[in-house]
Amino acid sequence: IFCQLSDYTKEEVCTMTIFNMTARTDLQHAFDLISQMITPPSVEDQQKKSNTIVLRGAMKNRTDLGLSVSLIKGDLGIAKCFCVTLVKILSMETSRPDTVSIEMELPHVETSSK
């Protein structure tokens, strides 16, 4: 569904970063927010920190789609990966757009020990 809505092929998506999918007008804002997300919070900031942000998207033929980016943490609260979901932007001022797609599959690397 992600590829159908964004008009990117699976191969293109696998080579892209969150920043490639973010509208140019939101890039600096995206850098700042992602940096805040992956920086460990101080004890007093623990409750205030958001693990999800919404950015305007840079899809090939869709200006109404944005990205909901959530931080997935592993053991000890350390950043592990991001979950990116396409969302429909109802207006540029909307802070909580309606979700229109499912979570994007991130490339998975399997290892085996011999």
Coordinates of C-alpha atoms in Angstrom, one line a residue:
I1 CA 0.0 0.0 0.0
F2 CA 2.9 2.4 0.8
C3 CA 4.3 2.0 -2.7
Q4 CA 0.9 2.4 -4.4
L5 CA 0.1 5.6 -2.5
S6 CA 3.6 7.2 -2.7
D7 CA 4.3 6.1 -6.3
Y8 CA 7.7 4.9 -5.3
T9 CA 8.8 1.3 -6.1
K10 CA 9.8 -1.1 -3.3
E11 CA 13.4 -0.8 -4.6
E12 CA 13.3 3.0 -4.4
V13 CA 11.8 3.0 -0.9
C14 CA 14.5 0.6 0.3
T15 CA 17.2 3.1 -0.7
M16 CA 15.5 6.2 0.8
T17 CA 15.8 7.8 4.2
I18 CA 13.1 9.7 6.1
F19 CA 14.7 12.9 4.8
N20 CA 14.3 11.8 1.1
M21 CA 10.6 11.4 1.7
T22 CA 10.2 14.7 3.6
A23 CA 9.1 17.9 1.8
R24 CA 11.9 20.4 1.3
T25 CA 10.0 23.0 3.3
D26 CA 10.1 20.6 6.3
L27 CA 13.7 19.4 6.1
Q28 CA 15.2 21.6 8.8
H29 CA 12.3 21.0 11.0
A30 CA 12.6 17.2 10.4
F31 CA 16.3 17.3 11.2
D32 CA 15.6 19.1 14.5
L33 CA 12.7 16.8 15.5
I34 CA 14.5 13.6 14.6
S35 CA 17.6 14.7 16.5
Q36 CA 15.4 15.4 19.5
M37 CA 13.8 12.0 19.2
I38 CA 17.1 10.1 19.2
T39 CA 18.7 12.2 22.0
P40 CA 18.3 10.5 25.3
P41 CA 16.0 12.6 27.5
S42 CA 17.1 14.0 30.9
V43 CA 15.1 12.6 33.9
E44 CA 12.8 15.7 34.0
D45 CA 12.1 15.6 30.2
Q46 CA 11.2 11.9 30.3
Q47 CA 7.5 12.5 30.3
K48 CA 7.4 15.4 27.8
K49 CA 9.3 13.7 25.0
S50 CA 7.2 12.6 22.0
N51 CA 8.1 9.5 20.1
T52 CA 6.0 10.4 17.1
I53 CA 6.2 13.3 14.7
V54 CA 4.3 14.3 11.6
L55 CA 6.1 15.8 8.5
R56 CA 4.9 16.9 5.1
G57 CA 5.8 14.3 2.5
A58 CA 7.7 14.5 -0.8
M59 CA 5.8 11.9 -2.8
K60 CA 6.0 11.8 -6.6
N61 CA 2.5 12.8 -7.4
R62 CA 0.8 13.4 -4.1
T63 CA 1.0 16.6 -2.1
D64 CA -1.7 15.6 0.3
L65 CA 0.4 12.8 2.0
G66 CA 2.7 13.3 5.0
L67 CA 4.8 11.0 7.1
S68 CA 4.1 9.9 10.7
V69 CA 7.4 8.9 12.1
S70 CA 7.6 6.9 15.3
L71 CA 10.8 6.0 17.1
I72 CA 11.0 2.3 18.1
K73 CA 13.3 1.7 21.1
G74 CA 15.1 -1.5 21.9
D75 CA 16.6 -2.7 25.2
L76 CA 17.5 0.0 27.7
G77 CA 15.4 2.5 25.8
I78 CA 18.0 2.9 23.0
A79 CA 16.8 4.0 19.6
K80 CA 16.4 0.9 17.3
C81 CA 14.6 2.0 14.2
F82 CA 11.8 4.2 12.8
C83 CA 8.3 3.2 11.8
V84 CA 7.0 5.4 8.9
T85 CA 3.3 5.6 8.2
L86 CA 1.7 7.6 5.3
V87 CA -0.9 10.0 6.6
K88 CA -3.4 12.2 4.7
I89 CA -2.7 15.9 5.5
L90 CA -6.1 17.6 5.6
S91 CA -4.5 21.0 5.7
M92 CA -1.0 22.2 6.3
E93 CA -1.9 23.4 9.8
T94 CA -3.4 20.1 10.9
S95 CA -1.4 18.6 13.7
R96 CA -3.2 15.2 13.8
P97 CA -3.9 14.0 10.2
D98 CA -6.0 11.0 9.4
T99 CA -4.0 7.8 8.9
V100 CA -4.5 6.4 5.4
S101 CA -2.0 3.6 5.2
I102 CA -0.4 0.9 7.1
E103 CA 3.1 0.8 8.6
M104 CA 5.9 0.7 6.1
E105 CA 8.0 -2.5 6.1
L106 CA 11.6 -1.7 6.9
P107 CA 14.3 -3.8 5.3
H108 CA 15.0 -6.8 7.5
V109 CA 18.4 -8.4 7.7
E110 CA 18.6 -11.9 9.0
T111 CA 21.8 -13.4 10.4
S112 CA 22.6 -16.9 11.4
S113 CA 25.4 -18.2 13.5
K114 CA 27.2 -21.3 12.4

